Structure formats: C-alpha cells, structure tokens
Short mmCIF file of C-alpha atoms and ligand atoms in Angstrom, two decimals:
data_model
loop_
_atom_site.label_atom_id
_atom_site.label_comp_id
_atom_site.label_asym_id
_atom_site.label_seq_id
_atom_site.Cartn_x
_atom_site.Cartn_y
_atom_site.Cartn_z
CA MET J 15 74.62 134.55 -8.39
CA GLN J 16 77.69 136.48 -9.21
CA ASP J 17 80.17 134.73 -11.45
CA THR J 18 83.47 134.18 -9.81
CA LYS J 19 85.07 134.10 -13.14
CA VAL J 20 84.57 137.76 -14.11
CA SER J 21 86.85 138.84 -11.01
CA ALA J 22 89.84 136.18 -11.87
CA SER J 23 92.62 137.60 -13.83
CA ALA J 24 93.69 135.40 -16.58
CA LEU J 25 96.82 133.60 -15.96
CA GLN J 26 99.90 132.84 -18.41
CA GLU J 27 100.91 129.16 -19.18
CA PHE J 28 102.56 128.03 -16.30
CA ASP J 29 104.64 124.77 -14.71
CA LEU J 30 103.73 124.10 -11.16
CA ILE J 31 106.02 121.69 -9.47
CA PHE J 32 105.45 120.62 -5.89
CA PHE J 33 108.08 119.13 -4.04
CA GLY J 34 105.85 117.22 -1.00
CA GLY J 35 103.34 116.52 -3.78
CA THR J 36 101.90 113.38 -1.79
CA GLY J 37 102.10 115.53 1.60
CA ASP J 38 98.87 116.33 3.76
CA LEU J 39 99.16 119.95 2.54
CA ALA J 40 99.17 119.08 -0.94
CA MET J 41 96.23 116.91 -0.68
CA ARG J 42 94.46 119.07 1.66
CA LYS J 43 94.71 122.51 0.34
CA LEU J 44 97.05 122.85 -2.65
CA LEU J 45 95.45 120.56 -5.08
CA PRO J 46 91.71 120.98 -4.26
CA ALA J 47 92.68 125.11 -4.60
CA LEU J 48 94.04 124.63 -7.92
CA TYR J 49 91.03 122.49 -8.85
CA ASN J 50 88.75 125.17 -7.83
CA ARG J 51 90.58 127.89 -9.87
CA PHE J 52 90.58 125.75 -12.85
CA ARG J 53 86.79 124.92 -12.31
CA ASP J 54 86.06 128.54 -12.36
CA SER J 55 88.08 128.57 -15.45
CA GLN J 56 90.92 130.62 -14.42
CA HIS J 57 93.67 128.49 -16.14
CA THR J 58 92.25 126.59 -19.03
CA GLN J 59 95.13 125.28 -21.06
CA GLY J 60 98.88 125.61 -21.26
CA TRP J 61 99.68 124.64 -17.47
CA ARG J 62 100.81 121.43 -16.00
CA ILE J 63 101.46 120.12 -12.32
CA ILE J 64 103.87 117.79 -11.48
CA GLY J 65 103.54 116.27 -7.94
CA VAL J 66 107.22 115.24 -6.53
CA ALA J 67 108.27 112.89 -3.87
CA ARG J 68 110.25 110.06 -2.85
CA GLN J 69 107.47 107.29 -2.75
CA ASP J 70 107.60 105.08 -5.94
CA LEU J 71 104.39 105.55 -7.77
CA SER J 72 103.37 105.46 -11.39
CA ARG J 73 101.55 108.19 -12.61
CA GLU J 74 98.23 106.14 -12.62
CA GLN J 75 98.79 105.74 -8.75
CA TYR J 76 99.57 109.02 -8.10
CA LEU J 77 96.17 110.18 -9.60
CA ASN J 78 94.38 107.47 -7.81
CA LEU J 79 96.01 108.99 -4.26
CA VAL J 80 95.03 112.20 -5.39
CA SER J 81 91.60 111.12 -6.20
CA GLU J 82 90.96 109.66 -3.23
CA ASN J 83 92.61 112.35 -0.87
CA CYS J 84 91.23 115.29 -2.91
CA ARG J 85 87.59 114.13 -2.75
CA GLN J 86 87.38 114.60 0.80
CA PHE J 87 88.47 118.09 0.74
CA ILE J 88 86.55 119.54 -1.91
CA PRO J 89 83.02 120.22 -0.70
CA GLY J 90 80.28 118.06 -2.56
CA GLY J 91 78.72 120.77 -4.16
CA ASP J 92 81.82 121.93 -5.85
CA PHE J 93 83.09 118.78 -6.94
CA ASP J 94 82.27 118.10 -10.45
CA GLU J 95 83.35 114.83 -11.81
CA ARG J 96 84.02 116.04 -15.35
CA ALA J 97 85.88 118.95 -14.25
CA TRP J 98 88.08 116.81 -11.89
CA THR J 99 89.02 114.41 -14.66
CA ALA J 100 89.71 117.31 -16.92
CA PHE J 101 91.92 118.78 -14.21
CA THR J 102 93.85 115.13 -13.34
CA ALA J 103 94.65 115.27 -17.16
CA HIS J 104 97.37 118.06 -16.25
CA LEU J 105 98.92 116.42 -13.33
CA GLU J 106 101.89 114.23 -13.38
CA TYR J 107 104.33 112.71 -11.03
CA LEU J 108 108.13 112.32 -10.64
CA ARG J 109 109.77 110.18 -8.25
CA LEU J 110 112.77 112.26 -6.87
CA ASP J 111 114.55 112.42 -3.32
CA GLY J 112 115.10 116.48 -3.53
CA THR J 113 118.06 116.59 -1.51
CA GLN J 114 119.92 113.94 -3.72
CA PRO J 115 121.18 115.20 -7.30
CA GLU J 116 120.19 112.07 -9.02
CA GLY J 117 116.64 112.45 -10.43
CA TYR J 118 116.92 115.92 -11.43
CA ALA J 119 117.87 115.23 -14.84
CA GLU J 120 114.66 113.77 -15.48
CA LEU J 121 112.76 116.67 -14.11
CA ALA J 122 115.10 118.75 -16.39
CA ARG J 123 113.99 116.83 -19.12
CA ARG J 124 110.18 117.22 -18.65
CA LEU J 125 110.87 121.03 -18.44
CA GLN J 126 113.15 121.27 -21.19
CA ASN J 127 110.73 122.83 -23.58
CA SER J 128 109.02 125.58 -21.27
CA ASN J 129 111.92 127.62 -20.51
CA ASP J 130 109.69 130.98 -21.37
CA ARG J 131 106.84 129.78 -19.22
CA VAL J 132 106.11 131.05 -15.67
CA ARG J 133 107.57 128.14 -13.52
CA VAL J 134 106.78 127.49 -9.87
CA PHE J 135 108.66 125.45 -7.31
CA TYR J 136 106.28 124.94 -4.34
CA LEU J 137 108.42 123.65 -1.34
CA SER J 138 106.01 122.02 0.65
CA THR J 139 108.33 119.67 2.60
CA ALA J 140 110.55 120.36 5.89
CA ALA J 141 112.01 123.47 5.22
CA SER J 142 115.62 122.04 6.46
CA LEU J 143 115.17 120.54 2.80
CA PHE J 144 115.23 123.68 1.16
CA ALA J 145 118.35 124.87 0.77
CA GLN J 146 119.49 121.09 -0.76
CA ILE J 147 116.50 121.27 -2.95
CA CYS J 148 117.40 124.87 -3.98
CA THR J 149 120.72 123.97 -5.15
CA ASN J 150 120.08 121.11 -6.89
CA LEU J 151 117.33 123.04 -8.74
CA ALA J 152 120.34 125.50 -9.82
CA ALA J 153 122.75 123.01 -10.35
CA ASN J 154 120.54 121.81 -12.96
CA GLN J 155 119.66 125.03 -14.95
CA LEU J 156 116.13 124.86 -13.93
CA VAL J 157 115.86 128.11 -12.42
CA THR J 158 114.86 130.77 -15.14
CA PRO J 159 114.10 134.45 -15.00
CA GLN J 160 110.56 133.55 -15.11
CA THR J 161 110.64 131.10 -12.08
CA ARG J 162 109.15 131.67 -8.69
CA VAL J 163 109.81 129.56 -5.40
CA VAL J 164 107.22 129.27 -2.66
CA LEU J 165 108.44 128.43 1.10
CA GLU J 166 105.97 127.09 3.37
CA LYS J 167 106.39 127.82 6.92
CA PRO J 168 107.71 127.54 9.70
CA LEU J 169 110.81 129.08 8.15
CA GLY J 170 113.03 128.20 11.00
CA ARG J 171 112.77 127.73 14.52
CA ASP J 172 114.74 131.07 15.49
CA ARG J 173 116.49 134.18 14.06
CA ALA J 174 119.48 132.27 13.59
CA SER J 175 118.23 129.22 11.57
CA SER J 176 115.72 131.55 9.58
CA TYR J 177 118.82 133.49 8.36
CA GLU J 178 120.37 130.64 7.49
CA ILE J 179 117.35 128.91 5.44
CA ASN J 180 117.07 132.40 3.78
CA GLU J 181 120.51 132.92 3.18
CA ALA J 182 120.73 129.47 1.23
CA VAL J 183 117.28 130.18 -0.85
CA ALA J 184 118.89 133.86 -1.72
CA LYS J 185 121.98 131.96 -3.47
CA ILE J 186 119.88 130.96 -5.93
CA PHE J 187 116.67 132.96 -6.24
CA GLU J 188 116.37 136.98 -6.05
CA GLU J 189 114.29 138.26 -3.33
CA ARG J 190 111.62 139.06 -6.32
CA GLN J 191 111.17 135.41 -6.90
CA ILE J 192 110.82 133.85 -3.41
CA TYR J 193 107.25 133.76 -2.06
CA ARG J 194 107.40 133.22 1.68
CA ILE J 195 103.57 132.01 2.32
CA ASP J 196 101.33 132.63 5.44
CA HIS J 197 97.89 131.39 4.34
CA TYR J 198 96.08 133.59 6.83
CA LEU J 199 96.93 137.05 4.48
CA GLY J 200 95.10 135.03 1.52
CA LYS J 201 92.06 134.57 3.64
CA GLU J 202 89.06 136.83 2.23
CA THR J 203 88.58 138.47 5.83
CA VAL J 204 91.96 139.63 5.78
CA GLN J 205 91.54 141.06 2.34
CA ASN J 206 88.40 142.67 3.65
CA LEU J 207 90.24 144.20 6.42
CA ILE J 208 92.34 145.96 3.98
CA ALA J 209 89.23 146.85 1.93
CA LEU J 210 87.67 148.17 5.21
CA ARG J 211 90.51 150.66 6.38
CA PHE J 212 91.65 151.72 3.22
CA GLY J 213 88.38 151.76 1.13
CA ASN J 214 86.56 153.77 4.07
CA ALA J 215 87.36 157.29 4.78
CA ILE J 216 85.52 157.10 8.18
CA PHE J 217 87.81 154.57 9.79
CA GLU J 218 90.80 156.48 9.37
CA PRO J 219 90.17 159.08 12.15
CA LEU J 220 88.98 156.31 14.62
CA TRP J 221 92.21 153.72 14.01
CA ARG J 222 94.15 155.17 16.94
CA ARG J 223 95.06 155.64 20.49
CA SER J 224 92.62 158.23 21.22
CA ASN J 225 89.44 156.03 20.10
CA VAL J 226 90.91 152.73 20.50
CA GLN J 227 90.95 150.96 23.67
CA ASP J 228 92.60 147.41 23.07
CA VAL J 229 92.93 145.22 20.22
CA GLN J 230 92.68 141.22 20.87
CA ILE J 231 93.38 138.84 18.41
CA THR J 232 92.77 134.95 18.98
CA LEU J 233 93.46 131.83 16.95
CA SER J 234 91.99 129.05 19.00
CA GLU J 235 91.85 125.36 17.73
CA THR J 236 89.90 122.73 19.17
CA VAL J 237 92.25 119.84 17.97
CA GLY J 238 95.27 118.59 19.73
CA VAL J 239 98.57 118.09 18.02
CA GLU J 240 97.10 115.45 15.32
CA GLY J 241 99.62 112.97 14.65
CA ARG J 242 102.09 115.69 14.25
CA GLY J 243 103.71 115.38 17.88
CA ASP J 244 106.96 114.90 17.01
CA TYR J 245 107.17 118.42 15.08
CA TYR J 246 104.93 120.24 17.57
CA ASP J 247 106.90 119.23 20.43
CA ARG J 248 110.03 120.97 18.92
CA TYR J 249 108.04 124.38 17.79
CA GLY J 250 105.28 124.80 20.19
CA ALA J 251 102.69 127.44 20.05
CA LEU J 252 104.89 130.80 19.99
CA ARG J 253 107.16 129.65 16.94
CA ASP J 254 104.10 127.88 15.37
CA MET J 255 101.48 130.31 15.33
CA VAL J 256 102.90 133.66 17.10
CA GLN J 257 105.81 134.56 15.01
CA ASN J 258 103.77 134.02 11.63
CA HIS J 259 99.89 134.03 12.00
CA LEU J 260 99.16 136.52 14.50
CA LEU J 261 101.83 138.64 14.05
CA GLN J 262 101.01 139.15 10.32
CA LEU J 263 97.56 139.73 11.36
CA LEU J 264 98.97 142.58 13.83
CA CYS J 265 100.70 144.25 10.84
CA ILE J 266 97.95 144.62 8.89
CA LEU J 267 95.78 146.01 11.12
CA ALA J 268 98.25 148.19 12.53
CA MET J 269 100.20 149.62 9.83
CA GLU J 270 99.99 153.04 8.46
CA PRO J 271 98.30 153.34 5.42
CA PRO J 272 100.73 152.22 2.50
CA SER J 273 100.97 154.74 -0.76
CA SER J 274 99.77 151.84 -2.91
CA ILE J 275 98.99 148.38 -2.99
CA ASP J 276 102.02 147.63 -4.49
CA PRO J 277 104.08 144.77 -2.76
CA ASP J 278 107.11 147.12 -1.25
CA ALA J 279 104.51 149.45 -0.10
CA VAL J 280 102.73 147.31 1.97
CA ARG J 281 105.46 145.38 3.09
CA ASP J 282 107.26 148.48 4.14
CA GLU J 283 104.65 149.65 6.45
CA LYS J 284 104.16 145.87 8.14
CA LEU J 285 107.95 146.07 8.53
CA LYS J 286 107.65 149.36 10.36
CA VAL J 287 105.17 147.91 12.84
CA LEU J 288 107.28 144.72 13.82
CA ARG J 289 110.29 147.14 14.30
CA ALA J 290 108.07 148.96 16.77
CA LEU J 291 107.20 146.33 18.56
CA ARG J 292 108.44 146.77 22.48
CA PRO J 293 110.81 144.28 23.10
CA ILE J 294 109.51 141.88 25.90
CA THR J 295 112.56 141.08 28.26
CA LEU J 296 113.17 138.80 31.38
CA ASP J 297 112.26 141.54 33.80
CA CYS J 298 108.69 142.04 32.25
CA ILE J 299 108.18 138.39 30.99
CA LYS J 300 105.79 137.34 33.57
CA ALA J 301 103.53 140.36 33.49
CA LYS J 302 103.54 139.98 29.54
CA THR J 303 103.14 136.77 28.76
CA VAL J 304 101.15 133.20 29.84
CA ARG J 305 102.39 130.23 28.33
CA GLY J 306 100.04 127.04 28.96
CA GLN J 307 99.77 123.26 28.05
CA TYR J 308 96.58 121.47 27.82
CA ARG J 309 95.85 118.47 30.28
CA ALA J 310 92.81 115.98 30.06
CA GLY J 311 89.50 117.52 29.35
CA ALA J 312 86.53 117.59 27.22
CA ILE J 313 85.84 119.13 23.99
CA ASP J 314 82.12 119.24 22.69
CA GLY J 315 81.21 116.64 25.48
CA ALA J 316 83.95 114.11 24.38
CA ALA J 317 87.03 113.23 26.73
CA VAL J 318 90.33 114.06 25.27
CA ARG J 319 93.51 113.35 26.64
CA GLY J 320 96.24 115.78 27.78
CA TYR J 321 99.47 117.08 25.92
CA LEU J 322 101.67 114.91 27.70
CA GLU J 323 99.91 111.50 26.98
CA GLU J 324 99.84 112.38 23.19
CA ALA J 325 101.79 110.28 21.00
CA ASP J 326 105.63 111.56 20.44
CA ILE J 327 105.49 113.56 23.39
CA PRO J 328 108.10 113.30 26.13
CA PRO J 329 106.47 112.79 29.39
CA ASP J 330 108.55 115.62 30.86
CA SER J 331 107.69 118.31 28.08
CA HIS J 332 107.63 121.89 28.81
CA THR J 333 106.03 123.04 24.95
CA GLU J 334 103.60 125.21 25.18
CA THR J 335 100.44 124.51 23.73
CA PHE J 336 98.73 128.05 24.51
CA VAL J 337 100.23 131.44 24.36
CA ALA J 338 98.85 134.60 25.37
CA ILE J 339 100.83 138.10 25.00
CA LYS J 340 100.42 141.70 25.89
CA ALA J 341 102.01 143.22 23.09
CA GLU J 342 102.49 147.06 22.96
CA LEU J 343 103.59 149.08 20.20
CA ASP J 344 105.79 152.16 20.41
CA ASN J 345 104.66 154.60 17.85
CA TRP J 346 102.55 157.56 17.68
CA ARG J 347 99.34 155.96 16.37
CA TRP J 348 99.32 153.27 18.81
CA SER J 349 101.23 154.24 22.04
CA GLY J 350 99.54 152.80 25.12
CA VAL J 351 96.92 150.69 23.31
CA PRO J 352 97.28 146.72 24.38
CA PHE J 353 97.22 144.29 21.56
CA TYR J 354 96.33 141.02 23.15
CA LEU J 355 97.48 138.13 21.22
CA ARG J 356 96.39 134.43 22.00
CA THR J 357 96.40 131.15 20.45
CA GLY J 358 96.03 127.56 21.79
CA LYS J 359 95.09 124.02 20.86
CA ARG J 360 92.56 122.00 22.65
CA MET J 361 90.58 125.35 23.28
CA GLN J 362 86.67 125.71 23.72
CA GLU J 363 86.27 126.74 20.23
CA ARG J 364 87.47 126.93 17.18
CA MET J 365 88.27 130.29 15.83
CA ALA J 366 90.16 133.18 14.27
CA GLU J 367 89.09 136.49 15.16
CA ILE J 368 90.25 140.14 15.49
CA VAL J 369 88.76 142.45 18.31
CA VAL J 370 88.73 146.15 18.14
CA ASN J 371 87.56 147.72 21.28
CA PHE J 372 86.86 151.17 21.11
CA ARG J 373 86.83 153.63 23.89
CA PRO J 374 83.35 154.26 25.39
CA VAL J 375 81.74 157.40 25.59
CA PRO J 376 83.38 159.95 27.61
CA HIS J 377 80.40 161.00 30.13
CA ALA J 378 77.80 158.35 30.40
CA ILE J 379 74.11 160.02 30.47
CA LEU J 380 72.42 156.66 29.52
CA PRO J 381 71.80 153.90 31.89
CA THR J 382 73.00 150.25 31.78
CA SER J 383 75.63 149.15 29.15
CA ALA J 384 76.54 152.88 28.22
CA SER J 385 80.00 152.52 29.77
CA GLU J 386 80.92 149.70 26.92
CA GLY J 387 82.54 150.97 23.86
CA ASN J 388 82.12 150.07 20.18
CA ARG J 389 83.41 146.78 19.16
CA LEU J 390 84.38 145.83 15.55
CA VAL J 391 84.83 142.27 14.97
CA ILE J 392 86.60 140.73 12.15
CA ARG J 393 86.00 136.90 11.88
CA LEU J 394 88.21 134.50 9.78
CA GLN J 395 86.98 131.17 10.99
CA PRO J 396 84.98 129.34 11.14
CA ASP J 397 82.65 131.75 9.22
CA GLU J 398 84.17 134.48 7.74
CA GLU J 399 82.11 137.91 8.95
CA VAL J 400 82.51 141.60 9.84
CA ARG J 401 80.37 142.78 13.03
CA LEU J 402 80.34 146.41 14.10
CA TYR J 403 78.65 146.63 17.39
CA LEU J 404 76.64 149.72 18.13
CA MET J 405 74.52 150.84 21.17
CA VAL J 406 70.96 150.87 20.44
CA LYS J 407 67.84 151.72 22.56
CA VAL J 408 65.76 148.34 23.66
CA PRO J 409 62.41 148.81 22.54
CA GLY J 410 60.17 150.04 25.49
CA ALA J 411 59.35 152.93 28.05
CA GLU J 412 62.60 152.79 29.87
CA MET J 413 65.70 154.36 27.92
CA LYS J 414 67.68 151.48 28.14
CA VAL J 415 70.46 151.15 25.54
CA ARG J 416 72.63 147.56 24.30
CA PRO J 417 74.89 146.67 21.88
CA VAL J 418 73.56 145.19 18.65
CA ASP J 419 75.82 144.69 15.60
CA LEU J 420 75.88 145.76 12.00
CA ASN J 421 76.71 142.59 10.32
CA LEU J 422 78.36 142.18 6.80
CA ASP J 423 77.23 139.12 5.59
CA PHE J 424 79.30 138.43 2.71
CA LYS J 425 77.66 134.96 1.80
CA GLN J 426 74.04 136.87 1.75
CA GLU J 427 75.52 140.00 -0.29
CA PHE J 428 77.58 138.20 -3.07
CA LYS J 429 75.94 134.87 -3.17
CA THR J 430 79.26 133.26 -4.43
CA ARG J 431 81.53 130.81 -3.03
CA GLN J 432 84.70 132.26 -1.02
CA TRP J 433 87.92 131.37 -2.31
CA ASP J 434 89.97 129.35 0.02
CA ALA J 435 93.25 131.28 1.10
CA TYR J 436 95.15 128.88 -0.87
CA GLU J 437 93.40 129.65 -4.16
CA ARG J 438 94.25 133.22 -3.90
CA LEU J 439 97.96 132.81 -3.02
CA LEU J 440 98.70 130.48 -5.66
CA MET J 441 96.93 132.59 -8.39
CA ASP J 442 99.08 135.66 -6.95
CA VAL J 443 102.24 133.12 -7.11
CA ILE J 444 101.61 132.50 -10.82
CA LEU J 445 100.67 136.14 -11.61
CA GLY J 446 103.64 137.22 -9.81
CA LYS J 447 102.10 139.47 -7.14
CA LEU J 448 104.03 139.67 -4.35
CA THR J 449 101.93 141.82 -1.71
CA LEU J 450 100.46 139.21 0.41
CA PHE J 451 104.01 137.23 1.17
CA MET J 452 106.51 137.87 3.57
CA ARG J 453 109.29 139.70 2.72
CA ARG J 454 112.84 138.81 4.17
CA ASP J 455 113.13 141.90 6.47
CA GLU J 456 109.64 141.16 7.84
CA LEU J 457 110.51 137.30 8.71
CA ASP J 458 113.52 138.80 10.41
CA ALA J 459 112.17 141.57 12.38
CA ALA J 460 109.46 139.24 13.76
CA TRP J 461 112.16 136.45 14.87
CA ARG J 462 114.14 139.38 16.62
CA TRP J 463 110.89 140.03 18.59
CA ILE J 464 109.99 136.42 19.35
CA ASP J 465 113.33 135.01 20.31
CA PRO J 466 113.77 137.06 23.48
CA ILE J 467 110.34 135.83 24.92
CA ARG J 468 111.41 132.39 24.09
CA ASP J 469 114.79 132.97 25.96
CA GLY J 470 113.06 134.54 28.95
CA TRP J 471 111.02 131.45 29.17
CA ASP J 472 114.06 129.53 29.36
CA ALA J 473 115.78 131.56 31.94
CA LEU J 474 112.79 131.56 33.96
CA GLY J 475 112.86 127.97 34.03
CA GLU J 476 109.14 127.42 35.01
CA PRO J 477 106.90 124.83 33.51
CA PRO J 478 103.84 126.20 31.30
CA LYS J 479 100.60 126.50 33.28
CA SER J 480 98.07 123.74 32.81
CA TYR J 481 94.68 124.26 31.40
CA ALA J 482 92.07 121.68 30.81
CA ALA J 483 90.98 120.79 27.40
CA GLY J 484 88.08 122.44 26.37
CA THR J 485 88.56 125.73 28.40
CA TRP J 486 90.08 129.04 27.07
CA GLY J 487 93.04 128.42 28.55
CA PRO J 488 95.05 129.00 31.88
CA THR J 489 93.27 131.44 34.35
CA ALA J 490 96.55 133.65 34.27
CA SER J 491 95.36 134.35 30.80
CA ASN J 492 92.46 136.40 32.06
CA THR J 493 94.66 137.84 34.82
CA LEU J 494 96.70 139.42 31.96
CA ILE J 495 94.01 141.34 30.65
CA THR J 496 92.13 142.12 33.56
CA ARG J 497 94.81 143.45 35.27
CA ASP J 498 94.44 146.18 32.74
CA GLY J 499 90.59 146.69 33.32
CA ASN J 500 89.72 144.80 29.94
CA THR J 501 88.37 141.33 29.19
CA TRP J 502 88.42 138.73 26.69
CA ARG J 503 85.60 138.91 24.09
CA GLU J 504 83.80 135.75 25.34
CA ASP J 505 83.51 137.48 28.79
CA GLY J 506 82.08 140.54 27.64
CA TYR J 507 78.64 141.01 25.04
CA GLN J 508 78.70 138.63 22.00
P1 LIG X 14 103.95 115.81 4.98
O1 LIG X 14 102.31 115.20 4.95
O2 LIG X 14 104.80 115.10 6.00
O3 LIG X 14 104.28 115.57 3.80
C1 LIG X 14 105.55 115.71 3.10
C2 LIG X 14 106.06 115.73 1.91
O4 LIG X 14 107.52 115.88 1.40
C3 LIG X 14 105.43 114.21 1.68
O5 LIG X 14 105.12 114.12 0.09
C4 LIG X 14 106.94 113.26 1.27
O6 LIG X 14 106.90 112.40 0.31
C5 LIG X 14 107.73 114.65 0.78
N1 LIG X 14 109.15 114.54 1.10
C6 LIG X 14 109.66 114.42 2.26
N2 LIG X 14 111.09 114.34 2.21
C7 LIG X 14 111.39 114.27 0.64
C8 LIG X 14 112.40 114.58 -0.12
N3 LIG X 14 113.50 114.43 0.26
N4 LIG X 14 112.31 114.74 -1.44
C9 LIG X 14 111.01 115.02 -2.05
N5 LIG X 14 109.80 115.06 -1.23
C10 LIG X 14 110.06 114.82 -0.09
O7 LIG X 14 103.86 117.20 5.31
P2 LIG X 14 102.73 118.42 4.74
O8 LIG X 14 101.94 118.57 6.19
O9 LIG X 14 102.39 118.01 3.76
O10 LIG X 14 103.54 119.42 5.03
C11 LIG X 14 104.54 119.85 4.07
C12 LIG X 14 104.94 121.47 4.69
O11 LIG X 14 104.17 122.30 4.79
C13 LIG X 14 105.78 121.59 6.08
O12 LIG X 14 106.80 122.61 6.06
C14 LIG X 14 104.70 121.85 7.00
O13 LIG X 14 105.40 122.40 8.00
C15 LIG X 14 104.11 122.84 5.93
N6 LIG X 14 102.87 123.27 6.72
C16 LIG X 14 101.75 122.26 6.43
C17 LIG X 14 100.55 122.48 6.83
C18 LIG X 14 99.45 121.43 6.81
O14 LIG X 14 98.32 121.84 6.89
N7 LIG X 14 99.74 120.27 6.57
C19 LIG X 14 100.01 123.96 7.10
C20 LIG X 14 101.01 124.58 7.02
C21 LIG X 14 102.46 124.40 6.71
P3 LIG X 14 108.00 111.22 0.78
O15 LIG X 14 107.92 110.84 2.25
O16 LIG X 14 107.15 110.21 -0.31
O17 LIG X 14 109.06 111.65 -0.15
#
C-alpha cells in the first residue's frame, strides 16, 4: 500500500479559526478533513483550531459536540480512537458573535503570541456576515501578513451583491490572502483532468472543435432541499450550482494550456474561458436554457414529495431545482462545440460527471455502432474514475464493433485512500497555494454571464417546467440536446 504521507507537504505552524465552528459544514467536512490530514501526519505539532460560534458552550461541550457529529462523517476504517483524541487536544472553542465588536478582544488574547504563524480565518457562515467579520478582525489587529481568509460559497446572489462582498473583504485583505473556495476544484478527478490534459501529449491535438462533437457536464443529486428550503428558494439551481461548480469545471476542461501551474497562470486561462462564453440573451433563452422544478415522485422506490410541499417553500415559488443550458464558447478552439450543462435536485441518480464526445469516424466501413464516436467520461462522484471508450470488435465471425471502455481504476492502481476535496483545499490554504481558488475577476466574469439568464427568465415570466422526482428532469431538457442531433449520456451507451 502506498503511503499517503510521502506525497503530503509538511506544514508550517498554523492557527485555523472557523467562524461557523458548530455548523453543518464544519462538522461534516472541515473537521473530518483536518482529522484525516492529522492522522496521516501532515500536521503534527504547532497548530491549533478554534471553533467560533454564538452558542454558549464550554470547551468540553464543544469537543463532545464535535466528536458526536464528526464520527458519522469519518468512515469506520479511517477512525482511530487514539488519533482522534490526539487531534481534539488541538481544538478550542470561542463564543463570539462575529458581527459584534465585543468578544474579539478574547480572540486577540488567544492569538497574541502567534503573530508569526500562518493564520487562517475560515468564514463558514452566511456571506452576509463576511464584511462585518473582516472589519472586526482588522479593528482588533488580527490580520497579519501571514493571515489568509477563506470565503465559502455562495458569494452573493448576483453580480452586484458579489461585488459588494468582495469589495468589503478587499478593504481588509489583499487578493493574495483571499481564498474563494469551490470544493469541486479540490476533487481528485479534477486534478486528474488537469494531469490528463497537460501530462499527456496525445490529448492536446484532439482537444478542439475538429475532434470534439459535444461536451456534457452533469451534477445531479437525488436529495431535495434537506431542511435548507429558506436558503434554496432564494438561490435556486442556477446560482447554487451553475454559477460556481459547473462553470469552474467548464473552465478546467476548456482552458488553453497555462504556461505553468502557478495560480495566476491557471486563473488567467480560466478567466479567458469565462469571457469567451457567448451571452444568453432574451431572444435565445428559450432555445438554450431549460429550468425545471420537481414535483412528487419516487427515488429508489420510495415516494418523495414535490418542491412546493417542502418546508419553508412558498406554495407559488418559481425557483428552479433543475437547469440545463447549452453554453457556447466564442474562441478558436471551441467555436461550434456545444457545452451542455445540467444540474438538478431529486434526479434519478446522484452523480457528477464530465463527458467529452468525440466525432465519429468520417467514413464508416464497419457495421453497427461504427457511427458512434469515442467518449471520455470523467466521473467525480459517487466514485472517481476516468473511462475512455474505444470501438472494439465483438468476438465472433461477424465484423461487429461496439464501445468498450479503458477504465483508469485509481483505487486498484494506487491502493490508497483518496483525499476528500476539503483535505486538499485546506492544506493548500495553509501552504499558501492559490491555484485551486477563484480569483475575484473570475467570479465577476461568471456572474456577468449568469445574470442575463436570470433576468431573461424573469422577463419571460414563465413558471419552471415540472418534472417528476426520480427522473432526469423535464422533457424539454432532452429536446435542448436532441435538437442538435446529440443525446445525454444516459440515453446512449454506458
Ligand atoms: P449552518 O449549519 O447554518 O451553520 C452556520 C454556522 O455559523 C453555525 O456554527 C452558527 O452558529 C454560525 N454563526 C451564525 N451566525 C454567526 C455569527 N453572527 N457569529 C458567529 N457564528 C455565527 O451552515 P453551514 O451549512 O455550515 O454553511 C456555512 C456556510 O458554508 C454557508 O455560507 C453555506 O452556504 C456554505 N456551504 C455549506 C455547505 C454544506 O454542505 N453545509 C456546502 C457548501 C457551502 P451559531 O448560530 O451558534 O452562531
């Protein structure tokens, strides 16, 4: 078995302060991720985590809360009682309302002897609190040159509100200190997409309009709004998923080879992709977008209610729980290649995958399936895998071909636990590596493309199309793609 410790860079001493230290994200993702890196000995000494929230808890009560919650999110095989106890010895709790000036003096007192250490403020609260928290941090002289701030999504509801938040944070932190997180970029398979594209010369000549017929990016969930109805109804799938995750994946897939893996080299190329997105205006919004909302249906045989029956959802809500978009890039490499983006809740399957469909052979001399092209499937969840489908002969007398996949089975090859996205991203923050985080101009360019879609839907005034829970979305989503002579992957070969 390979040793995960070998590849992990040693860390400097650090203090990590989680605003929202009792929240769902901290319990489900952030603390388990830090525990895993600790267990693998990446950070051994000279570090501290301070959970911050308004709840009145003693340190002991906080540790109990963390232990109770985190255990469920650390797979049994990875949970080691001794390592956990050693890990929690580094945990502290501070009761503090981040929006109020009182209480920061105590935070300052706890940090007073560690001004030369890496200091990370992870803002895992609603974005509406970010400005006030940053102001309070600065007012208490807590922002040192070694300080970084991590901002959780969603950063705003539109371009204007995103600008406001970024402007307020920029008053306190330099851009090099700001880590805007999109956890999809921390996934192992996204790293592998980068490795595949820029570590193998064979793909580069194929990676363009002359060879690629279409690209599909799907992020589908089987869950509904899960007790977050109030948040979700104000955002919807376009803001919650497309503006960040889907566009970030599109950027990694479509960007030109950067001159290096340095943060700005990569982010400059991603920005060019966002700026090349053809605007979706009112005259083409019906042809290029579909928005849907789930009604009652069944997931894995169990009946589930519709969106409008969920808690905290107004009965006349028009918020979309599904979006499909035909995106196009106006540049030399991708002109004429449709990028179909799709995301939804209460869909048939939970998955995140990127499909690159290559063009079929120009002249078919072999029977059956020969008109189908090769396909590269990059799956991010539930399992992370990369499959390249090639046409091969079916054994027997006849010359029949069908697609068979070359499967890069990472689990089998490397026999090592795959890091969770948050493990990589948290370590990158502490190590000061910005490559996998969004720069402010990227975020702005993404909103610049998203806002007119939202405005177009408002101007149309039509309700979202209904789809039964447990399906692949409204039928209009199929029309969006079949109109171009293409099909979603689940309707073709698997
Ligand atoms: P959550 O479960 O509602 O937790 C919010 C946390 O913030 C709690 O610890 C809460 O504790 C604390 N908090 C609220 N107001 C505060 C204040 N004035 N000062 C200090 N702490 C305060 O939310 P979450 O799901 O963890 O999400 C946190 C952020 O991450 C949100 O921006 C969310 O959109 C984003 N996010 C979450 C997920 C996820 O899977 N959960 C995924 C991606 C992004 P008190 O009420 O005790 O203060």
